[in-house]
Coordinates of N, CA and C in Angstrom, one line a residue:
X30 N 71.6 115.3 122.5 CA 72.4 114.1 122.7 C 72.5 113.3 121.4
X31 N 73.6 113.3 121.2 CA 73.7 111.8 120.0 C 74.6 110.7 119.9
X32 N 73.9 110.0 119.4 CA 74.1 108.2 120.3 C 74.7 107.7 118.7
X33 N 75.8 107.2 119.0 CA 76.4 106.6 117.2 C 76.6 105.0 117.5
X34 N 76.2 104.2 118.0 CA 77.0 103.2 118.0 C 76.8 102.8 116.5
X35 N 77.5 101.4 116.7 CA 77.4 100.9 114.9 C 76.4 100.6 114.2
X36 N 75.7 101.3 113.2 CA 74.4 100.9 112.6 C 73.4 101.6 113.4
X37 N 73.7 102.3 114.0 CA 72.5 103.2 114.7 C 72.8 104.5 115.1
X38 N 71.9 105.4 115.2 CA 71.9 106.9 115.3 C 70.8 107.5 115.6
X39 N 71.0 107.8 116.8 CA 69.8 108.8 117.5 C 70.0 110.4 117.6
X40 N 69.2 111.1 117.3 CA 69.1 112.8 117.5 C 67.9 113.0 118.0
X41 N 68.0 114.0 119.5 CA 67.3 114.2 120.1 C 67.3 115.9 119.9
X42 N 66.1 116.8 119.8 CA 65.9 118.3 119.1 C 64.6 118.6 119.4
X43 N 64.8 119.5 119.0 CA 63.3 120.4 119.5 C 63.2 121.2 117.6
X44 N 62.0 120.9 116.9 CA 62.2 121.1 115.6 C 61.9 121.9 115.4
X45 N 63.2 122.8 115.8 CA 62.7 124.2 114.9 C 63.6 124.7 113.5
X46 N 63.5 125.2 112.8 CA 64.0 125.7 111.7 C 65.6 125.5 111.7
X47 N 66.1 126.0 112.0 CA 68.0 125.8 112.4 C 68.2 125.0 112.7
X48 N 67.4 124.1 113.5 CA 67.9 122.2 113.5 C 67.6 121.6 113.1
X49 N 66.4 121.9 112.1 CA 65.9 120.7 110.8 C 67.4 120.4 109.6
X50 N 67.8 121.9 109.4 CA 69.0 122.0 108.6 C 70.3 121.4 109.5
X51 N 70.2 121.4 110.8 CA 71.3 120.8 111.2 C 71.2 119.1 111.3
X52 N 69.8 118.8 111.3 CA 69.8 117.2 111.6 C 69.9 117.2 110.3
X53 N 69.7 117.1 109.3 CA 69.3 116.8 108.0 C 71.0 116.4 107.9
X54 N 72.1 117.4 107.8 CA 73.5 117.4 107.4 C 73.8 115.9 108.6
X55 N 73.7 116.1 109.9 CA 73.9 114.9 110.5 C 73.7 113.2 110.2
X56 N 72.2 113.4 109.6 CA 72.1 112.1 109.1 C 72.9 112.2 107.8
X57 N 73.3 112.7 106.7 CA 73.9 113.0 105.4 C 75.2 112.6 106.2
X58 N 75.8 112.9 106.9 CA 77.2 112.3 107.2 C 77.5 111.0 107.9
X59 N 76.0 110.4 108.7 CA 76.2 109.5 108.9 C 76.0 108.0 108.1
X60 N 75.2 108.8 106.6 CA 74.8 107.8 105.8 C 76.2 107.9 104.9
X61 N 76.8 108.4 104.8 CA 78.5 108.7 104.6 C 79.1 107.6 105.2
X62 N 79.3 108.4 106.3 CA 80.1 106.8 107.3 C 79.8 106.0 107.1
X63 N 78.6 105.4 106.9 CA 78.5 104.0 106.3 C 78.4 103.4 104.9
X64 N 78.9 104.2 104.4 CA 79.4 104.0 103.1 C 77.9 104.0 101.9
X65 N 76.4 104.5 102.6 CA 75.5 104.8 101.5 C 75.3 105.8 101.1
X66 N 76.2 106.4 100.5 CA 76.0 107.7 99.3 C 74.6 107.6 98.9
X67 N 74.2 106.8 98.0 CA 73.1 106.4 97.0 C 71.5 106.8 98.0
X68 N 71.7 107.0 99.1 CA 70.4 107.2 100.4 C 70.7 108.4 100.7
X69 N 71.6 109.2 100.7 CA 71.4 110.2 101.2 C 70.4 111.6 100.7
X70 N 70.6 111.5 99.4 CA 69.8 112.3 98.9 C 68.2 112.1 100.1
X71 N 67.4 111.1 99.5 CA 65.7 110.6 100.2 C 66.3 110.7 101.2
X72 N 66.7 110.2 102.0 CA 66.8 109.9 103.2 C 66.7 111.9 104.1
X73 N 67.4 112.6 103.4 CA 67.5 113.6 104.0 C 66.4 114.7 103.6
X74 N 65.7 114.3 102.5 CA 64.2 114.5 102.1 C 63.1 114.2 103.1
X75 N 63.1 113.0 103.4 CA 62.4 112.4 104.0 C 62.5 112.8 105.5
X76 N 64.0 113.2 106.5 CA 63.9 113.4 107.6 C 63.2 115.1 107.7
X77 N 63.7 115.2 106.8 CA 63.1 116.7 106.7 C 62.0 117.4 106.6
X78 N 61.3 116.6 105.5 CA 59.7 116.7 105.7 C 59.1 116.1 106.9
X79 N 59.3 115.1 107.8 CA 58.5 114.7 109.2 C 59.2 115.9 110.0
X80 N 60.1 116.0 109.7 CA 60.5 117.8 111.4 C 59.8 118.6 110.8
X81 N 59.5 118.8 109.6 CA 58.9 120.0 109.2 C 57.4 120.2 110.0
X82 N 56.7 118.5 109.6 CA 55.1 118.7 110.3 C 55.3 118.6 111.8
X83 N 56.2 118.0 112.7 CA 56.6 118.2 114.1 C 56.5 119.3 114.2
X84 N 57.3 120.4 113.7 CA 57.4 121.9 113.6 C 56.4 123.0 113.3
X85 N 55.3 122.1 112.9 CA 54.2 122.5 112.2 C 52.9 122.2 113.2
X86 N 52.5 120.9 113.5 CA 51.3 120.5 114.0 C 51.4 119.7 115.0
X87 N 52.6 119.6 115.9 CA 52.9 119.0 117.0 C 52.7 119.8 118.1
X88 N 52.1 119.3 119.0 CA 51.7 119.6 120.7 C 52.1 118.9 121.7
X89 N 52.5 119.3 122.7 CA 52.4 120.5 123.3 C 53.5 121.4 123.2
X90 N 54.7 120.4 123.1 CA 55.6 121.1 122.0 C 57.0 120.4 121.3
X91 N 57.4 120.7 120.6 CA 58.9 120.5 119.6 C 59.4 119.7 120.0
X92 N 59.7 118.7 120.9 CA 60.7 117.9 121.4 C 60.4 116.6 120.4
X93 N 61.6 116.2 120.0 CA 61.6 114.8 119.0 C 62.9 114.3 118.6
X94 N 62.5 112.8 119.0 CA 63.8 112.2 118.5 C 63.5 112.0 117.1
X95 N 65.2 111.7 116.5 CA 65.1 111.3 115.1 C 66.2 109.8 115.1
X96 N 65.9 108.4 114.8 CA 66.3 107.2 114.8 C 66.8 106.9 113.4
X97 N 67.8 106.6 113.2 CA 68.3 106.3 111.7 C 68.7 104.4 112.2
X98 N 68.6 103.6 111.7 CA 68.8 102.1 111.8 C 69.1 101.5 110.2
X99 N 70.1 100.6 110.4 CA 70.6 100.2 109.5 C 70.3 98.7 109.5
X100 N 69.2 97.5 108.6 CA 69.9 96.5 109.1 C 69.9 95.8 107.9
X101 N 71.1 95.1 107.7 CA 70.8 94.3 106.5 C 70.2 94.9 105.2
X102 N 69.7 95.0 104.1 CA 69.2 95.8 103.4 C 68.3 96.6 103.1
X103 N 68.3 97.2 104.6 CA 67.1 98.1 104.7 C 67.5 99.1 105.9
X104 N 67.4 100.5 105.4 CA 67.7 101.7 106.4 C 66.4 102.2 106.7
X105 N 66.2 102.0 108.3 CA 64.6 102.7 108.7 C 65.2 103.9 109.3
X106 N 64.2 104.9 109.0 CA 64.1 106.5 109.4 C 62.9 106.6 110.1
X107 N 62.9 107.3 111.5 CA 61.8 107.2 111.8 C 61.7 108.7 113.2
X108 N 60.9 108.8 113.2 CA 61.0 110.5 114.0 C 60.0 110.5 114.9
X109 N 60.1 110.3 116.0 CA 59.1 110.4 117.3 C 59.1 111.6 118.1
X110 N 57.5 111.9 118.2 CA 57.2 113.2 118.7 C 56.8 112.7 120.3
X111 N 55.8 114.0 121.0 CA 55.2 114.1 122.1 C 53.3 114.4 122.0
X112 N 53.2 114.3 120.1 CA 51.9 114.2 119.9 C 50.8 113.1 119.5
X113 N 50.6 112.2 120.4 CA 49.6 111.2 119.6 C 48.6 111.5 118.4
X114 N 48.4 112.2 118.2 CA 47.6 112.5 117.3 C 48.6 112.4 115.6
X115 N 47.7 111.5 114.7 CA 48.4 111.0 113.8 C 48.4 111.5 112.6
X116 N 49.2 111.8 111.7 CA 48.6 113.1 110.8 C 48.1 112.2 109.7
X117 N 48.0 112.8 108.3 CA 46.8 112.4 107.8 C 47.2 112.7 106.4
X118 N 47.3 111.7 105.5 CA 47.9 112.3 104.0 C 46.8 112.4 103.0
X119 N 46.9 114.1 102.7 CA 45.7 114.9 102.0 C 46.1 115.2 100.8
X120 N 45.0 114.9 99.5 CA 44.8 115.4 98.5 C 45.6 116.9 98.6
X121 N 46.5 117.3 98.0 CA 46.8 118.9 97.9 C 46.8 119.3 96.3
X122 N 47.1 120.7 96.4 CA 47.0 121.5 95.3 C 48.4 121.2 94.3
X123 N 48.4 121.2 93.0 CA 50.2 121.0 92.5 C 51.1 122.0 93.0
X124 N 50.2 123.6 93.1 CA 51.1 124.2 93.0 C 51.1 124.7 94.7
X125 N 50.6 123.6 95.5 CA 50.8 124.5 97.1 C 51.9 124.1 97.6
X126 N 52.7 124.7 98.2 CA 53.9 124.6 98.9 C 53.6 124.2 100.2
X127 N 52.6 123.7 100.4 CA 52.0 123.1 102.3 C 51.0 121.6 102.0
X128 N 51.4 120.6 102.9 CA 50.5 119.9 102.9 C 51.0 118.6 101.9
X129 N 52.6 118.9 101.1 CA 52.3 117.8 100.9 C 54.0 116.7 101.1
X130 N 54.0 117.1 102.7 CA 55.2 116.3 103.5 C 55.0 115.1 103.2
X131 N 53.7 114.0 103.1 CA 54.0 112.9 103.1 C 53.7 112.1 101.8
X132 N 53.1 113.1 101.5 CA 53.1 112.6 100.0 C 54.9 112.9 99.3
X133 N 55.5 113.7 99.4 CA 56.9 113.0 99.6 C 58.0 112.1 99.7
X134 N 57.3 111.8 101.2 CA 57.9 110.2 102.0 C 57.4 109.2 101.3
X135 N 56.2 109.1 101.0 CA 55.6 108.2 99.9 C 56.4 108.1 98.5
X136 N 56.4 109.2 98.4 CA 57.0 108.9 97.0 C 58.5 108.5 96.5
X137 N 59.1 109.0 97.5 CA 61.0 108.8 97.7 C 61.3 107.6 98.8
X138 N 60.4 106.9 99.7 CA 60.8 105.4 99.7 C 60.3 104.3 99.8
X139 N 60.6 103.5 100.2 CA 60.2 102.2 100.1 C 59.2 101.3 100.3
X140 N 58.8 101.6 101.9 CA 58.0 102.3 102.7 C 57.3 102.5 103.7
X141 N 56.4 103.0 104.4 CA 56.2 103.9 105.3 C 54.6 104.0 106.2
X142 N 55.1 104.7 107.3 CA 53.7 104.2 107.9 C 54.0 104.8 109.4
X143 N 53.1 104.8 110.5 CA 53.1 105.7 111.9 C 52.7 104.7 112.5
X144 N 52.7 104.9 114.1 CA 51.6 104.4 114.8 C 51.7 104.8 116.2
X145 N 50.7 105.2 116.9 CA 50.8 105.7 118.6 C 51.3 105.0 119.5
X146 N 52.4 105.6 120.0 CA 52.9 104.5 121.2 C 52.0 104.0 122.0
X147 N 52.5 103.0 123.0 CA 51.6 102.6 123.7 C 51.2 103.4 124.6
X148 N 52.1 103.9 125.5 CA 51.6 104.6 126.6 C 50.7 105.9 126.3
X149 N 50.6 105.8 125.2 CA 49.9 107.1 124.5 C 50.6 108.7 125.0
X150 N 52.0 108.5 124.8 CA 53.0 109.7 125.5 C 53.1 110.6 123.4
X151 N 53.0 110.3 122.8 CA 53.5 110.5 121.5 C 52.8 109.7 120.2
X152 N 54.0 109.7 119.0 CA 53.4 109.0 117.7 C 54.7 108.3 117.0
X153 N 54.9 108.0 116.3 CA 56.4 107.5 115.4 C 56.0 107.6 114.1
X154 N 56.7 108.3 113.4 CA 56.6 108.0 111.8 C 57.5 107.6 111.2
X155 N 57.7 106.7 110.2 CA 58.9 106.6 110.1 C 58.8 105.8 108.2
X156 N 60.1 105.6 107.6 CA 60.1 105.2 106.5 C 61.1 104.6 106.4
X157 N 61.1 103.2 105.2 CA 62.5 102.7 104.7 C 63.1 102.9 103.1
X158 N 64.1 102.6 103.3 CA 65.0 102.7 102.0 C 65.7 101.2 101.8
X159 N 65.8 100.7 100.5 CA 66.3 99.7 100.0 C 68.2 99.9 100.3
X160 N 68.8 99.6 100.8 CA 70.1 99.4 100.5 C 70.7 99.0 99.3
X161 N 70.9 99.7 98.4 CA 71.6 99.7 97.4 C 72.8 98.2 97.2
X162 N 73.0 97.1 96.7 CA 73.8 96.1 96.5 C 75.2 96.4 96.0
X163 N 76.1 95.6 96.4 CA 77.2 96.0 95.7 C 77.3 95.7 94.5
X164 N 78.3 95.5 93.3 CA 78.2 95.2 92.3 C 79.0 94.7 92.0
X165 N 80.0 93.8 92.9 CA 80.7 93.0 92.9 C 79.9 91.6 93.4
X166 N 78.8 91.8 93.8 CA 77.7 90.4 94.7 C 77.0 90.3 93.3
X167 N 76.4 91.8 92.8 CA 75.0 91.4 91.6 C 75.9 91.0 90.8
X168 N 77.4 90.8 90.4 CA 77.9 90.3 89.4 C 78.9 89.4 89.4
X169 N 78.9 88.5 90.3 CA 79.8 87.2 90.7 C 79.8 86.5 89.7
X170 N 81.0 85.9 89.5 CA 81.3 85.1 88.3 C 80.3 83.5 89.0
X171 N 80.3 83.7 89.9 CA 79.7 82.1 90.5 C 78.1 82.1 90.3
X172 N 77.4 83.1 90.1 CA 76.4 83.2 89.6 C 75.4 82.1 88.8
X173 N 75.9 82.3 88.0 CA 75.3 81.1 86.7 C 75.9 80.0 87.1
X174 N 74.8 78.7 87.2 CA 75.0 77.9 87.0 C 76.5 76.8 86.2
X175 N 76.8 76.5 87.2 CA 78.3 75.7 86.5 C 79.4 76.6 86.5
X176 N 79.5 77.8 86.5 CA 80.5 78.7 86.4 C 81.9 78.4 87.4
X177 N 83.1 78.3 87.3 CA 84.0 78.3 87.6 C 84.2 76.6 87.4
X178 N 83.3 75.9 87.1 CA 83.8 74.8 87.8 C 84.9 73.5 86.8
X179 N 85.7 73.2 87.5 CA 87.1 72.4 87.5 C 86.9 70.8 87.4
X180 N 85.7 70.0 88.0 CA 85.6 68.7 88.1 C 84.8 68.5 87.0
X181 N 84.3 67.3 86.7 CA 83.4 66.9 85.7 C 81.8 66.9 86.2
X182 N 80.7 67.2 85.6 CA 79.8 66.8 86.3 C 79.4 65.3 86.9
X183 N 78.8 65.4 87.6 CA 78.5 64.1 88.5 C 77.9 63.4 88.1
X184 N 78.3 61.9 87.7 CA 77.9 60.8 87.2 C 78.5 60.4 85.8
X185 N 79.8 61.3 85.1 CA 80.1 61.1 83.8 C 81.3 60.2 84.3
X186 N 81.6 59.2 83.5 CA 82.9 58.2 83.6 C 83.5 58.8 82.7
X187 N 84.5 59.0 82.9 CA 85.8 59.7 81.9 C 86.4 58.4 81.3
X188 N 86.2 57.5 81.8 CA 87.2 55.9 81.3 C 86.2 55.2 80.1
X189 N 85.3 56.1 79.9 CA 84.7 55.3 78.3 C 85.0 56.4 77.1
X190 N 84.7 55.9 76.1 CA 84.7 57.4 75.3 C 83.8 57.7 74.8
X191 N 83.4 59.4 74.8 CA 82.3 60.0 74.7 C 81.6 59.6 73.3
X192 N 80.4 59.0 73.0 CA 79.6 58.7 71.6 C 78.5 59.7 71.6
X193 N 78.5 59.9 70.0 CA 77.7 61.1 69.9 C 75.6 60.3 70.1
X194 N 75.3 61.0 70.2 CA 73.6 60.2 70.3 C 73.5 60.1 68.8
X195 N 72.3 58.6 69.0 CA 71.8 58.4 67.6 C 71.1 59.0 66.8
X196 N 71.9 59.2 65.4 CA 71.2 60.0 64.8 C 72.2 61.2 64.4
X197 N 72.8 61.3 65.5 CA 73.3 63.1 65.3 C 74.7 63.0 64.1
X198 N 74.7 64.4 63.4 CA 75.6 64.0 62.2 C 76.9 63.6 62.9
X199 N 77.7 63.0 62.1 CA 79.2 62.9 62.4 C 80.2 63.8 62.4
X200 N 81.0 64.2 63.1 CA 81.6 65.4 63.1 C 82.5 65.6 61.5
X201 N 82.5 66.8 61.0 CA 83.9 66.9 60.1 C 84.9 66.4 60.6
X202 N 85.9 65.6 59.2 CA 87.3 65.2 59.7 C 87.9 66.3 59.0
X203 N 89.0 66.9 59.0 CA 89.7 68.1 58.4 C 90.9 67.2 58.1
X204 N 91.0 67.3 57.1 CA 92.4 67.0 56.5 C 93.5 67.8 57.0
X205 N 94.9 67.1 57.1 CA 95.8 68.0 57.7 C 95.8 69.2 56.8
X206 N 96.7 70.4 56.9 CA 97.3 71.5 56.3 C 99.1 71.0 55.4
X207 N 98.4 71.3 54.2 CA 99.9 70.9 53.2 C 101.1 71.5 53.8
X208 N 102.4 71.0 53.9 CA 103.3 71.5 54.4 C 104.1 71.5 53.7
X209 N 104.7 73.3 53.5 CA 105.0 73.6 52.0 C 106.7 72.7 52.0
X210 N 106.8 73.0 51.0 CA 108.2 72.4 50.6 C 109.6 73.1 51.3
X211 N 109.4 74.0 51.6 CA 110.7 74.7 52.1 C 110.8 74.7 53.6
X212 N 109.5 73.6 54.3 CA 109.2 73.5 55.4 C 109.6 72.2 55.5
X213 N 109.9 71.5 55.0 CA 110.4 69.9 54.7 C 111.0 69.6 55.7
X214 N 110.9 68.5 56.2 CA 112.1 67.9 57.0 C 113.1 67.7 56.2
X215 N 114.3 68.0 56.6 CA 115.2 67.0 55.4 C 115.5 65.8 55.7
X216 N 115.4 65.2 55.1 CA 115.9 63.8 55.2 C 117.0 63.3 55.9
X217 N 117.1 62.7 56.5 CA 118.1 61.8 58.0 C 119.8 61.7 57.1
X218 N 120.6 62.3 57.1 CA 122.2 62.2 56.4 C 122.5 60.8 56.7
X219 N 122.9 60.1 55.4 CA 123.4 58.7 55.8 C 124.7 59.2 56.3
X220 N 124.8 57.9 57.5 CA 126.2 58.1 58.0 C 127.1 57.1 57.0
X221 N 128.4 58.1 57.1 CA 129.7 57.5 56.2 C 130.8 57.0 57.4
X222 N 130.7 55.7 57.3 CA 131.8 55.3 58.0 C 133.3 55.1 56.9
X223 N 134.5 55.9 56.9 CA 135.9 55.7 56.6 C 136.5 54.2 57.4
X224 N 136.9 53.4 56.0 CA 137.1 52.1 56.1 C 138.7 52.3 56.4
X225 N 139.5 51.3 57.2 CA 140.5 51.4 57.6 C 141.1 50.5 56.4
X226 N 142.5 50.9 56.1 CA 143.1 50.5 54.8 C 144.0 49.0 55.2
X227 N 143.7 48.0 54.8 CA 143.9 46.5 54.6 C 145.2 46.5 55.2
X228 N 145.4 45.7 56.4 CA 146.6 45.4 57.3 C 147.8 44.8 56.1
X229 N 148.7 45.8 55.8 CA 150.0 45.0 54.7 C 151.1 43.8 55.7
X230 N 151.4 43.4 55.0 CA 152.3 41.7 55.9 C 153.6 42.7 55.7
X231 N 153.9 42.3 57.3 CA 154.7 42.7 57.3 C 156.4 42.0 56.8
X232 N 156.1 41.0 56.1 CA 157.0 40.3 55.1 C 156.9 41.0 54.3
X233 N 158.8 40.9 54.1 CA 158.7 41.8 52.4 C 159.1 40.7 51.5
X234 N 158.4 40.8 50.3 CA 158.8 39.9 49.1 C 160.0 39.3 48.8

């Protein structure tokens, strides 16, 4: 049976070889669905080495859930058997292929740890993973200090004018830029007013 609501996922199996491969792809598509690529790799390491020792050193037999949880920046993985008995992380060989499942989970996340249920029916092991941040949040322009901002800081009067502190040099004054001759204003055209010609009498001599 498998349970999807939002942020959560249960798989219930008996671990044997063919469903380790099948849970493993299950959780891989549901860290898909929620959009963590960046987890799927560990995450599917990690489910797969706890079924393996389920599959391995669990009594009386194979039955186990597997719980994937999402919350906030942290994905817990955790795998509950029918064995109380709590396994045990051993010194192994480099080159042995057995024995070293948790030294794995240790090493791929965040992290990790068991503990016997209460009713003493079983065990839980489980591990976490950091949620990866977006990188539109780790790189907000609002970040630093003062960034975006539009008003003055608080307490400056804009109605005086700014004096430099005592002591400090005087700014450069820059002289304008010569403006070449062919860039000239020209000079304002006097206006010519045409004088009207002296009213003649209209008496003739």
């Amino acid at each position: 049976m498998i349970s999807r609501p939002s942020r959560h996922c249960t798989v219930e199996l008996q671990a044997l070889p063919s469903r380790i491969g099948q849970v493993r792809r299950i959780v891989s598509a549901q860290l898909r669905y929620w959009h963590l690529d960046p987890l799927i790799d560990p995450a599917a390491l990690g489910v797969t080495e706890l079924l393996t020792n389920v599959h391995r050193h669990a009594e009386p037999d194979k039955q186990c859930t597997v719980e994937i949880v999402l919350m906030l920046d942290r994905l817990t993985v955790s795998v509950r058997d029918q064995d109380p008995r709590l396994p045990r992380l051993r010194a192994h060989d480099p080159v042995s292929t057995h024995g070293r499942g948790l030294a794995l989970v240790a090493a791929v996340s965040q992290s990790w740890g068991m503990h016997a249920r209460d009713d003493g029916s079983g065990k839980v092991v489980w591990f976490t993973l950091a949620v990866p941040q977006p990188a539109s949040a780790a790189k907000s322009p609002f970040a630093a200090y003062g960034a975006g901002r539009t008003a003055p800081p608080r307490g400056v009067d804009l109605t005086r004018p700014v004096q430099a502190p005592v002591g400090a040099p005087a700014p450069p004054v820059r002289a304008p830029a010569p403006t070449p001759a062919s860039a000239a204003a020209p000079a304002p055209a006097t206006a010519v007013r045409e004088r009207a010609p002296a009213a003649r009498s209209a008496v003739s001599p």
